[in-house]
Amino acid sequence: MQKLVVSRLAALDQPSARESGMVLAMPRVVLDPARDFDDNVSMWAATAAPAPEFPTLQGDVTADVVIIGAGFTGMSTAYHLARRFPDKHIVVLEAKRVGNGASGRSGGMALNWINGVQATTPERAKRVYGATRAGLDWIAKVIDEHRLNVRFHRIGCFDAYTDNKRAEEAHASAERLASWGIPVEYLSGAQLQKVTNAQGVVGGVLDPGTGQLHGLDLLRGLAPVIAGYGVRIHEQSPVIAIEEGQTHVVRTPHGSVRSPAMVLATNGYTGKLGYFSTGIFPLHSHVIATEPLPKERWQELGWGDNAGFCDDMDRIAYTSMSADGRLLIGGGGNGAYSYAYGGCTAFPTDAALQYEFVHGVLKKYFPKAKDVRIAQRWTGTLGITMTRVCSIGVTGEYKNIYHGLGYSGHGVVLANLAGQVICDLYSDNHEPWRDLPFYQRKLDGIPPEPLRWVGYQVYTKLTGRSPRKKLADD
Ligand SMILES: Cc1cc2nc3c(=O)[nH]c(=O)nc-3n(C[C@H](O)[C@H](O)[C@H](O)COP(=O)(O)OP(=O)(O)OC[C@H]3O[C@@H](n4cnc5c(N)ncnc54)[C@H](O)[C@@H]3O)c2cc1C
């Protein structure tokens, strides 16, 4: 029997309703593409090579796998599936353009580790670090193998500490990790100054294999490669309703795909499709980027030899430097993040105040850069979970709904790794991933509206932090 999952119908957000086999006569489509998806106006969009265009889905087609979303998760999944199963028909449906979501709007930092995971034993730390390091190496390999023109400079990102006590703890932790063979390095004094002269930073932990990735370079470069493998990519094809079953029917405004397997590669947008809405919520992060300046000028203004850094605050500030000298910065306080009522995925109003706030964070860390012109301002949608740990797995009555999501601001590497994981799960090969914290991770704990919106506003205002559930060591 086919079960009908209707976008954003509250009743169907509940797993119990979905799993009860409830069938509705008519899909009531409340996902509104004009309202729920906005254009990518980021620095990455302004500096990427022109995008190849892919046709809108017209008419009814069949596939072996339908992938919803053409960000890092969707495109890495398509890449791996197409290479492993050259005879399978794979269709990618993207609401706007390839890389229109967070993957094309991020802070650019390609990092190790899994957000939310402590990894306090040598075995666990090596496993988690090793998995994400392999994800970073995969990005480099794919760029190399297909000779893609992608700006990916792996000169190392670091965690910046602005408080002496936290810096001391970070120092001890970095030494412990180094003694386990993980190549991180604690920096202070002259060593730190070479890496950064950001005001108020008293220590840092450098992870040398990390770097800054131009996400749109990667996705726009990879798209023709994937299409060359026979994958049908459809842009401007928002999925507006899904009839879930042994064979899913995935509907867009002008067509449908019937497929026995479906991949939810929609991260922060996933709740709109009626999935994981109590496990993941879309949080808007507001970002600005400066005009390009020569490296020597940035050295004078306080930037050093690094690809980017995150600070040690709960409402984290993140900043990275593009290959052509544009400083990007986001976060840094309540004013830099927004949750819009009802889980809006496109920020519903003008974010001028938020951009001003983020500019204040830039000036706090780099006061000498206060007059550098801001060239781009944009907002992107993060997929946040309560523990910050993401989930990659397979669900559904017929075990044919795959997902990779909830990267909680750490998805540049993890979402690229997700394709390999999902491809293995599709091949029924779970073993390589079973021991990792994201494997089949259950996500829940986010209350429905209006409690969600009220809770977020009250909690963030009172504490200056974002709501989270701390994990026991994982
Ligand atoms: C401002 C910002 C800064 C960030 N900085 C960093 C960072 O520095 N380092 C880091 O590791 N991570 C960072 N992240 C997180 C990282 O970018 C994401 O975790 C990652 O890109 C998620 O990739 P994805 O493919 O799963 O999702 P997305 O890139 O969001 O892709 C989902 C795609 O699905 C499409 N879609 C959604 N719904 C539908 C539908 N109904 N039908 C068809 N298509 C649909 C969307 O249009 C989108 O293209 C940042 C995120 C943001 C927003």
Short mmCIF file of C-alpha atoms and ligand atoms in Angstrom, two decimals:
data_model
loop_
_atom_site.label_atom_id
_atom_site.label_comp_id
_atom_site.label_asym_id
_atom_site.label_seq_id
_atom_site.Cartn_x
_atom_site.Cartn_y
_atom_site.Cartn_z
CA MET A 1 0.00 0.00 0.00
CA GLN A 2 1.23 3.50 -0.76
CA LYS A 3 1.45 5.92 2.10
CA LEU A 4 1.13 9.53 1.37
CA VAL A 5 3.56 11.90 2.99
CA VAL A 6 2.51 15.45 2.41
CA SER A 7 4.92 18.27 2.75
CA ARG A 8 4.58 20.22 5.97
CA LEU A 9 1.35 18.60 7.09
CA ALA A 10 1.75 18.67 10.83
CA ALA A 11 -0.09 15.39 11.37
CA LEU A 12 2.25 13.58 9.05
CA ASP A 13 5.28 15.05 10.74
CA GLN A 14 4.62 12.51 13.44
CA PRO A 15 6.29 9.16 12.75
CA SER A 16 3.24 7.46 14.27
CA ALA A 17 1.00 8.93 11.61
CA ARG A 18 3.38 7.91 8.85
CA GLU A 19 3.93 4.47 10.24
CA SER A 20 0.25 3.82 10.86
CA GLY A 21 -0.20 3.56 7.12
CA MET A 22 -2.58 6.49 7.04
CA VAL A 23 -3.54 7.36 3.50
CA LEU A 24 -4.90 10.71 2.46
CA ALA A 25 -7.02 11.02 -0.62
CA MET A 26 -5.39 14.15 -2.01
CA PRO A 27 -1.91 15.52 -1.50
CA ARG A 28 -2.35 18.92 0.12
CA VAL A 29 0.82 20.61 -0.91
CA VAL A 30 1.79 23.41 1.43
CA LEU A 31 5.46 23.63 0.53
CA ASP A 32 5.67 26.81 -1.46
CA PRO A 33 8.81 26.89 -3.63
CA ALA A 34 8.61 30.66 -4.04
CA ARG A 35 8.66 31.16 -0.29
CA ASP A 36 10.76 28.22 0.93
CA PHE A 37 13.77 28.53 -1.39
CA ASP A 38 15.73 31.72 -1.97
CA ASP A 39 18.64 32.38 -4.31
CA ASN A 40 22.23 31.93 -3.30
CA VAL A 41 23.82 35.40 -3.23
CA SER A 42 26.93 34.38 -1.31
CA MET A 43 30.56 35.22 -1.91
CA TRP A 44 30.91 31.73 -3.35
CA ALA A 45 28.16 32.42 -5.90
CA ALA A 46 29.79 35.74 -6.78
CA THR A 47 33.19 34.16 -7.41
CA ALA A 48 32.39 30.73 -8.92
CA ALA A 49 32.68 29.89 -12.59
CA PRO A 50 29.32 29.98 -14.42
CA ALA A 51 27.16 27.00 -13.55
CA PRO A 52 26.22 24.37 -16.11
CA GLU A 53 22.41 24.26 -16.37
CA PHE A 54 20.28 21.14 -15.99
CA PRO A 55 16.69 20.84 -17.23
CA THR A 56 13.59 21.02 -15.08
CA LEU A 57 11.85 17.67 -14.63
CA GLN A 58 8.97 17.50 -17.12
CA GLY A 59 6.65 14.50 -17.07
CA ASP A 60 6.65 11.21 -15.24
CA VAL A 61 9.81 9.11 -15.13
CA THR A 62 11.10 6.06 -13.31
CA ALA A 63 14.42 5.57 -11.56
CA ASP A 64 16.27 3.11 -9.34
CA VAL A 65 17.23 5.87 -6.92
CA VAL A 66 15.85 9.39 -6.58
CA ILE A 67 17.98 11.86 -4.66
CA ILE A 68 16.33 15.00 -3.32
CA GLY A 69 18.77 17.91 -3.03
CA ALA A 70 21.93 18.79 -4.93
CA GLY A 71 24.25 19.94 -2.16
CA PHE A 72 27.28 18.01 -0.89
CA THR A 73 25.11 15.15 0.45
CA GLY A 74 23.08 14.68 -2.73
CA MET A 75 25.92 15.11 -5.18
CA SER A 76 28.41 12.92 -3.29
CA THR A 77 25.70 10.24 -3.08
CA ALA A 78 25.02 10.50 -6.80
CA TYR A 79 28.75 10.31 -7.53
CA HIS A 80 29.35 7.15 -5.49
CA LEU A 81 26.15 5.39 -6.59
CA ALA A 82 26.79 6.12 -10.26
CA ARG A 83 30.32 4.78 -10.09
CA ARG A 84 29.41 1.68 -8.12
CA PHE A 85 26.20 0.92 -10.02
CA PRO A 86 26.72 2.14 -13.58
CA ASP A 87 23.54 0.43 -14.78
CA LYS A 88 21.22 2.03 -12.24
CA HIS A 89 19.05 4.98 -13.21
CA ILE A 90 19.69 7.76 -10.76
CA VAL A 91 17.77 11.02 -10.70
CA VAL A 92 18.70 14.12 -8.68
CA LEU A 93 15.95 16.68 -8.02
CA GLU A 94 17.05 20.13 -6.91
CA ALA A 95 14.60 22.87 -5.95
CA LYS A 96 16.77 25.66 -7.38
CA ARG A 97 20.30 25.24 -8.72
CA VAL A 98 23.08 22.80 -7.82
CA GLY A 99 24.71 24.10 -4.61
CA ASN A 100 21.92 26.55 -3.85
CA GLY A 101 21.65 25.46 -0.19
CA ALA A 102 24.17 25.51 2.65
CA SER A 103 26.86 23.80 0.56
CA GLY A 104 27.07 26.85 -1.67
CA ARG A 105 26.76 29.38 1.18
CA SER A 106 28.95 28.00 3.95
CA GLY A 107 31.87 29.37 5.93
CA GLY A 108 34.02 27.17 3.73
CA MET A 109 35.91 25.45 6.52
CA ALA A 110 36.58 21.82 5.71
CA LEU A 111 37.15 20.40 9.18
CA ASN A 112 37.80 17.16 10.97
CA TRP A 113 35.65 15.75 13.77
CA ILE A 114 31.90 15.32 14.18
CA ASN A 115 30.11 18.15 15.92
CA GLY A 116 28.71 17.09 19.30
CA VAL A 117 31.03 14.10 19.74
CA GLN A 118 33.60 14.24 22.55
CA ALA A 119 35.75 11.21 21.62
CA THR A 120 37.64 10.94 24.91
CA THR A 121 39.36 7.58 24.40
CA PRO A 122 42.30 7.07 22.01
CA GLU A 123 40.39 4.50 19.96
CA ARG A 124 37.32 6.68 19.60
CA ALA A 125 39.29 9.82 18.81
CA LYS A 126 41.39 8.06 16.18
CA ARG A 127 38.31 6.50 14.61
CA VAL A 128 36.32 9.73 14.38
CA TYR A 129 39.31 11.81 13.30
CA GLY A 130 40.34 9.13 10.80
CA ALA A 131 36.87 8.97 9.22
CA THR A 132 36.65 12.72 8.73
CA ARG A 133 40.27 12.93 7.59
CA ALA A 134 39.36 10.36 4.93
CA GLY A 135 36.45 12.63 3.98
CA LEU A 136 38.85 15.56 3.52
CA ASP A 137 41.19 13.37 1.49
CA TRP A 138 38.29 12.19 -0.68
CA ILE A 139 37.50 15.81 -1.60
CA ALA A 140 41.15 16.33 -2.61
CA LYS A 141 41.18 13.05 -4.53
CA VAL A 142 38.02 13.76 -6.52
CA ILE A 143 39.34 17.22 -7.45
CA ASP A 144 42.59 15.66 -8.58
CA GLU A 145 41.11 12.67 -10.40
CA HIS A 146 38.69 14.78 -12.47
CA ARG A 147 41.07 17.75 -12.78
CA LEU A 148 38.44 20.07 -11.33
CA ASN A 149 39.18 23.73 -10.98
CA VAL A 150 38.38 23.97 -7.27
CA ARG A 151 39.87 26.39 -4.77
CA PHE A 152 40.71 24.15 -1.82
CA HIS A 153 43.66 25.31 0.23
CA ARG A 154 44.55 22.96 3.03
CA ILE A 155 46.86 25.19 5.02
CA GLY A 156 45.07 24.44 8.29
CA CYS A 157 42.16 25.87 10.25
CA PHE A 158 42.28 26.40 13.99
CA ASP A 159 40.08 26.68 17.05
CA ALA A 160 40.64 30.08 18.64
CA TYR A 161 40.47 30.53 22.42
CA THR A 162 39.52 33.86 23.90
CA ASP A 163 39.67 32.88 27.55
CA ASN A 164 42.76 31.75 29.48
CA LYS A 165 41.05 28.91 31.31
CA ARG A 166 39.50 27.49 28.16
CA ALA A 167 42.86 27.89 26.40
CA GLU A 168 44.60 25.89 29.15
CA GLU A 169 42.03 23.12 28.82
CA ALA A 170 42.44 23.15 25.05
CA HIS A 171 46.20 22.94 25.47
CA ALA A 172 45.89 19.83 27.66
CA SER A 173 43.39 18.28 25.26
CA ALA A 174 45.60 18.99 22.21
CA GLU A 175 48.58 17.38 23.93
CA ARG A 176 46.49 14.34 24.76
CA LEU A 177 45.32 14.05 21.13
CA ALA A 178 48.87 14.50 19.85
CA SER A 179 50.05 11.72 22.17
CA TRP A 180 47.45 9.51 20.49
CA GLY A 181 48.93 10.30 17.10
CA ILE A 182 46.44 12.95 16.01
CA PRO A 183 48.43 15.75 14.41
CA VAL A 184 46.92 18.80 16.13
CA GLU A 185 49.11 21.49 17.62
CA TYR A 186 48.51 23.99 20.42
CA LEU A 187 49.70 27.49 19.57
CA SER A 188 50.52 30.43 21.79
CA GLY A 189 52.90 33.39 21.85
CA ALA A 190 54.96 34.00 18.70
CA GLN A 191 53.71 30.80 17.06
CA LEU A 192 50.13 31.96 17.51
CA GLN A 193 50.95 35.42 16.18
CA LYS A 194 52.28 33.93 12.98
CA VAL A 195 48.95 32.18 12.49
CA THR A 196 46.75 35.03 13.71
CA ASN A 197 46.80 38.40 15.35
CA ALA A 198 43.07 38.43 15.89
CA GLN A 199 42.31 40.60 18.90
CA GLY A 200 41.51 38.74 22.11
CA VAL A 201 42.72 35.34 20.93
CA VAL A 202 45.04 33.91 23.59
CA GLY A 203 45.60 30.42 22.21
CA GLY A 204 44.68 28.17 19.34
CA VAL A 205 44.61 24.54 18.26
CA LEU A 206 45.74 24.12 14.68
CA ASP A 207 44.62 21.13 12.63
CA PRO A 208 47.05 21.13 9.70
CA GLY A 209 45.16 18.90 7.24
CA THR A 210 42.05 21.10 7.21
CA GLY A 211 41.39 24.08 4.98
CA GLN A 212 39.01 26.26 3.07
CA LEU A 213 36.91 24.73 0.29
CA HIS A 214 35.08 26.70 -2.38
CA GLY A 215 31.94 24.58 -2.23
CA LEU A 216 30.41 25.87 -5.43
CA ASP A 217 33.62 25.23 -7.37
CA LEU A 218 33.39 21.63 -6.21
CA LEU A 219 29.70 21.13 -6.94
CA ARG A 220 29.71 22.93 -10.27
CA GLY A 221 32.79 20.98 -11.27
CA LEU A 222 31.37 17.67 -10.14
CA ALA A 223 27.92 18.11 -11.72
CA PRO A 224 29.02 17.46 -15.35
CA VAL A 225 31.13 14.51 -14.16
CA ILE A 226 28.09 12.99 -12.45
CA ALA A 227 25.87 13.75 -15.44
CA GLY A 228 28.54 12.09 -17.61
CA TYR A 229 28.04 8.91 -15.58
CA GLY A 230 24.41 8.95 -16.69
CA VAL A 231 22.81 10.59 -13.64
CA ARG A 232 19.87 12.79 -14.61
CA ILE A 233 20.12 16.06 -12.70
CA HIS A 234 17.03 18.27 -12.69
CA GLU A 235 17.26 21.83 -11.43
CA GLN A 236 14.31 24.12 -10.67
CA SER A 237 12.48 20.93 -9.67
CA PRO A 238 11.32 21.28 -6.06
CA VAL A 239 9.82 18.17 -4.54
CA ILE A 240 6.43 19.23 -3.28
CA ALA A 241 4.92 15.90 -2.25
CA ILE A 242 6.05 12.35 -1.64
CA GLU A 243 3.93 9.24 -1.74
CA GLU A 244 6.02 6.88 0.29
CA GLY A 245 5.95 3.12 -0.28
CA GLN A 246 7.79 0.14 -1.69
CA THR A 247 7.98 2.32 -4.76
CA HIS A 248 7.98 5.99 -3.89
CA VAL A 249 6.33 8.61 -6.04
CA VAL A 250 8.16 11.90 -5.69
CA ARG A 251 6.30 14.84 -7.17
CA THR A 252 7.53 18.16 -8.51
CA PRO A 253 5.37 20.91 -10.06
CA HIS A 254 5.84 19.54 -13.59
CA GLY A 255 6.54 15.85 -13.15
CA SER A 256 7.16 12.89 -10.91
CA VAL A 257 9.75 10.18 -10.29
CA ARG A 258 8.73 6.64 -9.35
CA SER A 259 11.60 4.95 -7.57
CA PRO A 260 12.13 2.07 -5.13
CA ALA A 261 14.79 4.06 -3.25
CA MET A 262 14.85 7.69 -2.15
CA VAL A 263 17.63 9.77 -0.60
CA LEU A 264 16.77 12.75 1.58
CA ALA A 265 19.74 15.03 0.93
CA THR A 266 17.94 18.14 2.09
CA ASN A 267 19.60 18.80 5.48
CA GLY A 268 18.04 21.93 7.01
CA TYR A 269 15.13 21.77 4.55
CA THR A 270 14.13 18.21 5.44
CA GLY A 271 11.34 19.09 7.87
CA LYS A 272 9.46 20.73 5.02
CA LEU A 273 9.13 17.31 3.42
CA GLY A 274 7.57 15.88 6.56
CA TYR A 275 10.66 13.98 7.70
CA PHE A 276 12.83 14.41 10.82
CA SER A 277 10.92 17.49 11.87
CA THR A 278 11.36 16.70 15.56
CA GLY A 279 15.03 15.85 15.06
CA ILE A 280 16.42 18.72 13.05
CA PHE A 281 15.60 22.39 12.79
CA PRO A 282 16.60 24.98 10.24
CA LEU A 283 18.70 27.72 11.78
CA HIS A 284 19.68 30.74 9.73
CA SER A 285 23.28 31.86 9.91
CA HIS A 286 24.08 35.34 8.60
CA VAL A 287 27.40 35.88 6.88
CA ILE A 288 29.38 38.74 5.35
CA ALA A 289 32.49 38.82 3.17
CA THR A 290 34.88 41.65 2.44
CA GLU A 291 36.26 42.83 -0.84
CA PRO A 292 39.51 41.08 -1.81
CA LEU A 293 42.75 42.49 -0.39
CA PRO A 294 46.35 41.36 -0.94
CA LYS A 295 47.80 38.88 1.53
CA GLU A 296 50.31 41.43 2.86
CA ARG A 297 47.48 43.84 3.66
CA TRP A 298 45.66 41.15 5.60
CA GLN A 299 48.87 40.42 7.53
CA GLU A 300 48.88 44.08 8.60
CA LEU A 301 45.20 43.87 9.55
CA GLY A 302 45.78 40.82 11.75
CA TRP A 303 45.11 37.78 9.58
CA GLY A 304 48.02 35.31 9.51
CA ASP A 305 48.92 31.98 7.93
CA ASN A 306 45.70 30.03 8.24
CA ALA A 307 42.63 29.09 6.23
CA GLY A 308 40.12 29.96 8.92
CA PHE A 309 39.08 29.67 12.54
CA CYS A 310 36.14 29.15 14.87
CA ASP A 311 36.08 30.76 18.29
CA ASP A 312 35.29 29.16 21.63
CA MET A 313 31.88 30.71 22.27
CA ASP A 314 28.61 28.79 22.31
CA ARG A 315 27.18 30.95 19.51
CA ILE A 316 30.29 30.34 17.58
CA ALA A 317 32.00 32.92 15.35
CA TYR A 318 33.60 31.41 12.25
CA THR A 319 35.81 33.08 9.71
CA SER A 320 37.87 32.01 6.74
CA MET A 321 40.02 33.57 4.04
CA SER A 322 39.48 32.92 0.35
CA ALA A 323 42.33 32.25 -2.01
CA ASP A 324 41.91 35.74 -3.49
CA GLY A 325 41.90 37.56 -0.14
CA ARG A 326 38.25 37.91 0.89
CA LEU A 327 37.59 37.55 4.58
CA LEU A 328 34.33 35.76 5.30
CA ILE A 329 32.77 35.87 8.76
CA GLY A 330 29.58 34.57 10.33
CA GLY A 331 28.21 33.91 13.80
CA GLY A 332 29.54 35.38 17.02
CA GLY A 333 26.39 35.89 19.09
CA ASN A 334 22.60 35.72 19.15
CA GLY A 335 22.39 38.51 16.58
CA ALA A 336 24.12 36.36 13.97
CA TYR A 337 21.67 33.47 14.03
CA SER A 338 17.89 33.34 13.62
CA TYR A 339 15.18 30.76 13.91
CA ALA A 340 12.09 31.78 11.95
CA TYR A 341 8.65 30.62 13.07
CA GLY A 342 7.44 27.44 11.42
CA GLY A 343 10.93 26.42 10.36
CA CYS A 344 11.09 28.80 7.39
CA THR A 345 14.03 27.73 5.27
CA ALA A 346 14.39 30.98 3.36
CA PHE A 347 15.01 33.83 5.79
CA PRO A 348 11.70 35.70 5.59
CA THR A 349 12.80 39.30 6.12
CA ASP A 350 15.65 41.64 5.36
CA ALA A 351 18.63 40.68 7.55
CA ALA A 352 20.26 44.14 7.68
CA LEU A 353 20.47 44.14 11.48
CA GLN A 354 21.99 40.67 11.54
CA TYR A 355 24.63 41.63 8.97
CA GLU A 356 25.45 44.71 11.02
CA PHE A 357 25.88 42.49 14.06
CA VAL A 358 28.26 40.18 12.18
CA HIS A 359 30.20 43.21 10.96
CA GLY A 360 30.63 44.12 14.64
CA VAL A 361 32.14 40.66 15.24
CA LEU A 362 34.58 41.22 12.37
CA LYS A 363 35.61 44.56 13.89
CA LYS A 364 35.99 42.95 17.32
CA TYR A 365 38.52 40.42 16.05
CA PHE A 366 40.13 42.65 13.41
CA PRO A 367 39.64 46.28 14.55
CA LYS A 368 42.12 47.51 11.95
CA ALA A 369 39.85 46.10 9.23
CA LYS A 370 36.89 48.23 10.29
CA ASP A 371 36.89 50.21 7.05
CA VAL A 372 37.38 47.32 4.67
CA ARG A 373 34.40 47.28 2.32
CA ILE A 374 31.85 44.49 2.73
CA ALA A 375 31.18 43.02 -0.69
CA GLN A 376 28.62 40.28 0.03
CA ARG A 377 26.00 39.57 2.66
CA TRP A 378 23.99 36.38 2.75
CA THR A 379 22.04 33.98 4.90
CA GLY A 380 22.22 30.19 4.84
CA THR A 381 20.20 27.40 6.41
CA LEU A 382 21.93 25.10 8.86
CA GLY A 383 20.41 21.75 9.85
CA ILE A 384 20.78 21.63 13.64
CA THR A 385 20.15 18.67 15.95
CA MET A 386 19.78 18.92 19.73
CA THR A 387 23.03 17.06 20.41
CA ARG A 388 24.69 18.56 17.29
CA VAL A 389 25.49 15.01 16.12
CA CYS A 390 24.35 14.30 12.57
CA SER A 391 22.59 11.18 11.33
CA ILE A 392 23.32 9.10 8.25
CA GLY A 393 21.19 6.04 7.74
CA VAL A 394 18.24 4.29 6.21
CA THR A 395 14.65 4.21 7.47
CA GLY A 396 11.10 3.53 6.35
CA GLU A 397 8.86 0.50 6.42
CA TYR A 398 10.66 -0.90 3.37
CA LYS A 399 14.09 0.33 4.44
CA ASN A 400 14.32 2.37 1.29
CA ILE A 401 14.54 5.95 2.54
CA TYR A 402 18.16 7.00 2.95
CA HIS A 403 19.26 10.17 4.67
CA GLY A 404 22.32 12.23 5.59
CA LEU A 405 21.51 15.35 7.65
CA GLY A 406 21.80 17.38 10.82
CA TYR A 407 25.49 18.24 10.38
CA SER A 408 24.96 21.20 12.69
CA GLY A 409 27.36 23.58 10.97
CA HIS A 410 30.01 20.94 10.38
CA GLY A 411 28.89 19.46 7.08
CA VAL A 412 31.49 20.57 4.56
CA VAL A 413 33.37 17.34 5.12
CA LEU A 414 30.63 15.20 6.68
CA ALA A 415 28.07 15.83 3.93
CA ASN A 416 30.70 14.92 1.35
CA LEU A 417 31.46 11.78 3.33
CA ALA A 418 27.74 11.00 3.54
CA GLY A 419 27.65 9.97 -0.11
CA GLN A 420 30.04 7.14 0.54
CA VAL A 421 28.14 6.04 3.63
CA ILE A 422 24.76 6.13 1.87
CA CYS A 423 26.19 4.24 -1.10
CA ASP A 424 27.46 1.53 1.26
CA LEU A 425 24.11 1.31 3.05
CA TYR A 426 22.36 1.07 -0.33
CA SER A 427 24.75 -1.81 -1.13
CA ASP A 428 23.71 -3.39 2.18
CA ASN A 429 27.22 -2.99 3.49
CA HIS A 430 26.79 -1.39 6.90
CA GLU A 431 29.95 -2.68 8.50
CA PRO A 432 32.36 0.15 7.61
CA TRP A 433 30.17 2.68 9.41
CA ARG A 434 28.34 0.86 12.21
CA ASP A 435 30.67 2.10 14.95
CA LEU A 436 30.51 5.77 14.03
CA PRO A 437 28.25 8.10 16.04
CA PHE A 438 26.24 9.24 13.01
CA TYR A 439 25.33 5.72 11.88
CA GLN A 440 21.54 5.28 12.07
CA ARG A 441 21.53 7.92 14.78
CA LYS A 442 18.10 8.57 16.18
CA LEU A 443 17.25 12.25 16.26
CA ASP A 444 14.56 13.75 18.39
CA GLY A 445 13.85 16.12 21.20
CA ILE A 446 12.79 19.28 19.38
CA PRO A 447 9.27 20.30 20.41
CA PRO A 448 6.67 21.35 17.84
CA GLU A 449 5.53 24.94 17.26
CA PRO A 450 4.67 27.23 18.92
CA LEU A 451 6.81 25.86 21.77
CA ARG A 452 9.81 25.54 19.49
CA TRP A 453 9.87 29.17 18.48
CA VAL A 454 9.05 30.50 21.94
CA GLY A 455 11.59 28.14 23.55
CA TYR A 456 14.33 29.20 21.15
CA GLN A 457 13.69 32.92 21.65
CA VAL A 458 13.48 32.74 25.42
CA TYR A 459 16.43 30.40 25.88
CA THR A 460 18.81 32.27 23.58
CA LYS A 461 17.88 35.66 25.06
CA LEU A 462 18.24 34.52 28.66
CA THR A 463 21.45 32.54 28.28
CA GLY A 464 23.16 33.87 25.14
CA ARG A 465 23.48 30.24 24.13
CA SER A 466 21.55 28.00 21.76
CA PRO A 467 19.51 25.11 23.13
CA ARG A 468 21.43 21.86 23.13
CA LYS A 469 21.51 18.50 24.82
CA LYS A 470 24.95 17.49 25.97
CA LEU A 471 25.96 13.97 25.14
CA ALA A 472 27.64 11.62 27.46
CA ASP A 473 31.00 10.69 25.90
CA ASP A 474 30.34 9.19 22.50
C1 LIG B 1 26.11 30.04 6.65
C2 LIG B 1 26.65 28.65 6.81
C3 LIG B 1 27.97 28.47 7.17
C4 LIG B 1 28.50 27.18 7.28
N1 LIG B 1 29.84 27.01 7.52
C5 LIG B 1 30.36 25.77 7.58
C6 LIG B 1 31.75 25.58 7.71
O1 LIG B 1 32.53 26.51 7.69
N2 LIG B 1 32.21 24.31 7.81
C7 LIG B 1 31.38 23.23 7.81
O2 LIG B 1 31.83 22.10 7.92
N3 LIG B 1 30.05 23.39 7.63
C8 LIG B 1 29.52 24.63 7.50
N4 LIG B 1 28.19 24.79 7.29
C9 LIG B 1 27.35 23.60 7.18
C10 LIG B 1 27.46 22.97 5.81
O3 LIG B 1 27.45 23.96 4.81
C11 LIG B 1 26.28 22.00 5.60
O4 LIG B 1 26.25 21.10 6.69
C12 LIG B 1 26.38 21.20 4.33
O5 LIG B 1 26.63 22.03 3.24
C13 LIG B 1 25.08 20.42 4.13
O6 LIG B 1 25.07 19.89 2.83
P1 LIG B 1 23.75 19.20 2.31
O7 LIG B 1 24.00 18.81 0.92
O8 LIG B 1 23.33 18.15 3.25
O9 LIG B 1 22.64 20.34 2.41
P2 LIG B 1 22.42 21.63 1.49
O10 LIG B 1 23.70 22.12 0.94
O11 LIG B 1 21.59 22.57 2.25
O12 LIG B 1 21.64 21.05 0.25
C14 LIG B 1 20.29 20.70 0.30
C15 LIG B 1 19.74 20.97 -1.07
O13 LIG B 1 18.43 20.42 -1.12
C16 LIG B 1 17.63 21.29 -1.86
N5 LIG B 1 16.25 21.03 -1.46
C17 LIG B 1 15.71 21.23 -0.25
N6 LIG B 1 14.41 20.87 -0.25
C18 LIG B 1 14.15 20.42 -1.49
C19 LIG B 1 12.98 19.94 -2.12
N7 LIG B 1 11.82 19.87 -1.48
N8 LIG B 1 13.06 19.56 -3.42
C20 LIG B 1 14.24 19.63 -4.09
N9 LIG B 1 15.36 20.11 -3.54
C21 LIG B 1 15.31 20.51 -2.26
C22 LIG B 1 18.12 22.67 -1.49
O14 LIG B 1 17.77 23.64 -2.45
C23 LIG B 1 19.62 22.44 -1.38
O15 LIG B 1 20.28 22.72 -2.59
C24 LIG B 1 27.65 26.06 7.13
C25 LIG B 1 26.31 26.24 6.79
C26 LIG B 1 25.81 27.53 6.63
C27 LIG B 1 24.38 27.72 6.24
#
